[in-house]
Amino acid sequence: MIAFVRGHFAVKTPARLVVDVNGVGYELNISLNTYSAISNKDSGQLFTYLHITENAQTLFGFADMAEKELFMQLISVSGVGASTARMMLSGMKPDEITRAIVQGNTKQLEGIKGIGKKSAERLIVELRDKLGKQSIENPLSGFSVQQNDADAVNALISLGIGRVMAEQAVKKVLQAQPDNNSLEDIIKQALKNL
């Protein structure tokens, strides 16, 4: 499994990106949300998901881990394929999709190309509880989220701590020590706050 790619953005369009990684070009299908995040950059890192079917192997790229996780949740629903999930992420921001599902807003979901009434209802039935357990609003919003902050949250998650608890613990550290830029210190302090 390819977890991420980092390199120079050789070709960049609103739906497709080619990342040059040491002379090898990886073609990634991206959403408009990801395109907006990388449109002013010449290089960077994208999280990836390799979608394998009997006819193709397609690599999808995401600007952040939250978008990738939502994509994976969406494709777990029967009748929602990778292309439809990418269309959803292009039509709405990830937090808007999550909010619509948790609140049971079928009309908002139906506004996305490729999502009909039955698909919207299925998304709500299958994902409402899963997404409801996650925070609708990013607890880190309102703070300047540095790469270390996101890395600290991901490190806590890899230690078995839930995303919401990890984000809240990092948020407490950032509130108490706004000038703390050390990843190790942020993780240690966050573990003490749990």
Short mmCIF file of C-alpha atoms in Angstrom, two decimals:
data_model
loop_
_atom_site.label_atom_id
_atom_site.label_comp_id
_atom_site.label_asym_id
_atom_site.label_seq_id
_atom_site.Cartn_x
_atom_site.Cartn_y
_atom_site.Cartn_z
CA MET A 1 0.00 0.00 0.00
CA ILE A 2 1.27 3.46 -0.87
CA ALA A 3 0.54 5.69 2.15
CA PHE A 4 1.75 8.99 0.70
CA VAL A 5 3.83 10.52 -2.06
CA ARG A 6 6.12 13.51 -1.69
CA GLY A 7 7.75 15.33 -4.56
CA HIS A 8 7.49 17.96 -7.28
CA PHE A 9 4.06 18.60 -8.82
CA ALA A 10 4.89 18.03 -12.51
CA VAL A 11 1.31 18.29 -13.84
CA LYS A 12 -1.51 19.90 -11.90
CA THR A 13 -5.17 20.10 -12.96
CA PRO A 14 -8.33 20.37 -10.81
CA ALA A 15 -8.93 16.62 -11.15
CA ARG A 16 -5.47 15.13 -11.67
CA LEU A 17 -1.97 15.56 -10.35
CA VAL A 18 1.32 14.00 -11.41
CA VAL A 19 3.90 13.97 -8.63
CA ASP A 20 7.53 13.48 -9.65
CA VAL A 21 9.16 11.39 -6.92
CA ASN A 22 12.85 11.01 -7.75
CA GLY A 23 12.18 10.63 -11.45
CA VAL A 24 9.05 8.47 -11.17
CA GLY A 25 5.73 10.18 -11.95
CA TYR A 26 2.77 9.09 -9.84
CA GLU A 27 -0.60 10.04 -11.31
CA LEU A 28 -3.14 10.88 -8.60
CA ASN A 29 -6.85 11.54 -8.97
CA ILE A 30 -7.68 14.44 -6.66
CA SER A 31 -10.77 16.33 -5.51
CA LEU A 32 -11.32 20.05 -5.92
CA ASN A 33 -10.82 20.31 -2.16
CA THR A 34 -7.28 18.92 -2.49
CA TYR A 35 -6.62 21.03 -5.59
CA SER A 36 -7.53 24.18 -3.63
CA ALA A 37 -5.07 23.21 -0.89
CA ILE A 38 -2.16 22.62 -3.31
CA SER A 39 -2.92 25.06 -6.13
CA ASN A 40 -0.24 27.55 -5.02
CA LYS A 41 2.43 24.93 -4.32
CA ASP A 42 5.07 23.48 -6.64
CA SER A 43 5.84 20.49 -4.43
CA GLY A 44 4.54 18.77 -1.34
CA GLN A 45 3.13 15.62 0.17
CA LEU A 46 -0.23 14.00 -0.47
CA PHE A 47 -1.76 11.07 1.40
CA THR A 48 -2.86 8.35 -0.99
CA TYR A 49 -5.32 5.52 -1.40
CA LEU A 50 -4.74 2.80 -4.01
CA HIS A 51 -8.07 1.64 -5.45
CA ILE A 52 -7.81 -1.71 -7.22
CA THR A 53 -10.52 -3.09 -9.48
CA GLU A 54 -10.38 -5.92 -12.00
CA ASN A 55 -9.80 -3.39 -14.80
CA ALA A 56 -7.59 -0.73 -13.22
CA GLN A 57 -5.38 0.41 -10.38
CA THR A 58 -6.12 4.03 -9.49
CA LEU A 59 -4.22 6.17 -7.01
CA PHE A 60 -6.20 8.88 -5.23
CA GLY A 61 -4.44 11.79 -3.51
CA PHE A 62 -5.58 13.86 -0.52
CA ALA A 63 -4.21 17.07 0.96
CA ASP A 64 -4.82 15.89 4.52
CA MET A 65 -5.54 12.71 6.44
CA ALA A 66 -9.07 13.78 7.40
CA GLU A 67 -10.11 13.94 3.74
CA LYS A 68 -8.59 10.50 3.08
CA GLU A 69 -10.39 8.99 6.06
CA LEU A 70 -13.71 10.46 4.94
CA PHE A 71 -13.11 9.12 1.40
CA MET A 72 -12.54 5.64 2.84
CA GLN A 73 -15.73 5.91 4.91
CA LEU A 74 -17.71 6.99 1.84
CA ILE A 75 -16.50 4.12 -0.37
CA SER A 76 -17.38 1.63 2.38
CA VAL A 77 -21.05 2.37 1.67
CA SER A 78 -22.68 0.03 -0.84
CA GLY A 79 -23.32 1.82 -4.12
CA VAL A 80 -20.77 4.59 -3.52
CA GLY A 81 -17.68 4.03 -5.63
CA ALA A 82 -14.37 5.83 -5.63
CA SER A 83 -15.40 8.19 -8.43
CA THR A 84 -18.61 9.13 -6.62
CA ALA A 85 -16.72 9.71 -3.36
CA ARG A 86 -14.24 11.95 -5.19
CA MET A 87 -17.17 13.83 -6.75
CA MET A 88 -18.64 14.31 -3.26
CA LEU A 89 -15.33 15.70 -1.97
CA SER A 90 -15.21 18.03 -4.97
CA GLY A 91 -18.77 19.23 -4.43
CA MET A 92 -18.56 19.85 -0.69
CA LYS A 93 -15.86 20.29 1.92
CA PRO A 94 -15.22 17.24 4.13
CA ASP A 95 -16.70 18.89 7.23
CA GLU A 96 -19.82 19.86 5.23
CA ILE A 97 -20.29 16.25 4.09
CA THR A 98 -19.83 14.99 7.64
CA ARG A 99 -22.29 17.56 8.98
CA ALA A 100 -24.89 16.70 6.31
CA ILE A 101 -24.63 12.98 7.09
CA VAL A 102 -24.76 13.41 10.87
CA GLN A 103 -27.71 15.80 10.64
CA GLY A 104 -29.53 13.58 8.15
CA ASN A 105 -29.69 16.30 5.49
CA THR A 106 -30.58 14.24 2.39
CA LYS A 107 -31.37 17.33 0.30
CA GLN A 108 -27.83 18.69 0.70
CA LEU A 109 -26.31 15.33 -0.25
CA GLU A 110 -28.64 15.00 -3.26
CA GLY A 111 -27.23 18.29 -4.55
CA ILE A 112 -24.00 16.46 -5.42
CA LYS A 113 -23.78 15.01 -8.94
CA GLY A 114 -24.17 11.23 -8.81
CA ILE A 115 -25.99 11.14 -5.46
CA GLY A 116 -29.69 10.39 -5.63
CA LYS A 117 -32.24 10.10 -2.86
CA LYS A 118 -31.54 6.40 -2.18
CA SER A 119 -27.77 6.91 -2.09
CA ALA A 120 -28.14 9.90 0.25
CA GLU A 121 -30.36 7.88 2.59
CA ARG A 122 -27.94 4.93 2.51
CA LEU A 123 -25.01 7.24 3.35
CA ILE A 124 -26.91 8.64 6.31
CA VAL A 125 -28.03 5.23 7.62
CA GLU A 126 -24.60 3.61 7.31
CA LEU A 127 -22.33 6.50 8.34
CA ARG A 128 -24.34 8.65 10.78
CA ASP A 129 -23.17 6.76 13.88
CA LYS A 130 -19.57 6.37 12.70
CA LEU A 131 -19.18 10.03 11.76
CA GLY A 132 -21.22 11.20 14.75
CA LYS A 133 -18.57 9.80 17.07
CA GLN A 134 -15.95 11.96 15.39
CA SER A 135 -16.01 15.69 15.95
CA ILE A 136 -18.06 17.61 13.37
CA GLU A 137 -15.95 20.70 13.88
CA ASN A 138 -12.19 20.30 13.95
CA PRO A 139 -11.19 21.07 17.55
CA LEU A 140 -7.95 22.52 16.27
CA SER A 141 -9.73 25.14 14.16
CA GLY A 142 -9.05 28.66 15.31
CA PHE A 143 -5.41 27.76 15.88
CA SER A 144 -2.70 27.92 13.29
CA VAL A 145 -2.27 24.22 12.69
CA GLN A 146 1.38 23.50 12.10
CA GLN A 147 2.62 20.25 10.61
CA ASN A 148 3.86 19.27 14.09
CA ASP A 149 0.35 19.65 15.48
CA ALA A 150 -1.14 17.33 12.86
CA ASP A 151 1.78 14.91 13.32
CA ALA A 152 1.16 14.92 17.08
CA VAL A 153 -2.50 14.04 16.55
CA ASN A 154 -1.55 11.26 14.13
CA ALA A 155 1.07 9.93 16.56
CA LEU A 156 -1.50 9.76 19.35
CA ILE A 157 -3.96 7.99 17.05
CA SER A 158 -1.28 5.43 16.15
CA LEU A 159 -0.86 4.80 19.88
CA GLY A 160 -4.50 3.73 20.02
CA ILE A 161 -6.10 6.98 21.16
CA GLY A 162 -9.30 8.04 19.38
CA ARG A 163 -9.10 10.98 16.96
CA VAL A 164 -11.38 13.24 18.97
CA MET A 165 -9.50 12.63 22.22
CA ALA A 166 -6.14 13.09 20.47
CA GLU A 167 -7.23 16.38 18.90
CA GLN A 168 -8.59 17.65 22.22
CA ALA A 169 -5.39 16.72 24.05
CA VAL A 170 -3.24 18.51 21.44
CA LYS A 171 -5.58 21.51 21.58
CA LYS A 172 -5.08 21.74 25.36
CA VAL A 173 -1.30 21.68 24.91
CA LEU A 174 -1.48 24.41 22.26
CA GLN A 175 -3.67 26.58 24.48
CA ALA A 176 -1.35 26.17 27.47
CA GLN A 177 1.88 26.47 25.48
CA PRO A 178 1.20 28.34 22.21
CA ASP A 179 4.92 28.76 21.47
CA ASN A 180 5.72 25.05 21.83
CA ASN A 181 7.05 23.91 18.44
CA SER A 182 8.63 20.62 19.50
CA LEU A 183 6.72 17.59 18.25
CA GLU A 184 8.07 15.43 21.06
CA ASP A 185 7.01 17.94 23.73
CA ILE A 186 3.53 18.31 22.24
CA ILE A 187 3.04 14.51 22.25
CA LYS A 188 4.39 14.11 25.80
CA GLN A 189 2.22 16.91 27.17
CA ALA A 190 -0.83 15.60 25.29
CA LEU A 191 -0.33 12.14 26.79
CA LYS A 192 -0.29 13.71 30.26
CA ASN A 193 -3.60 15.47 29.47
CA LEU A 194 -5.38 12.20 28.67
#
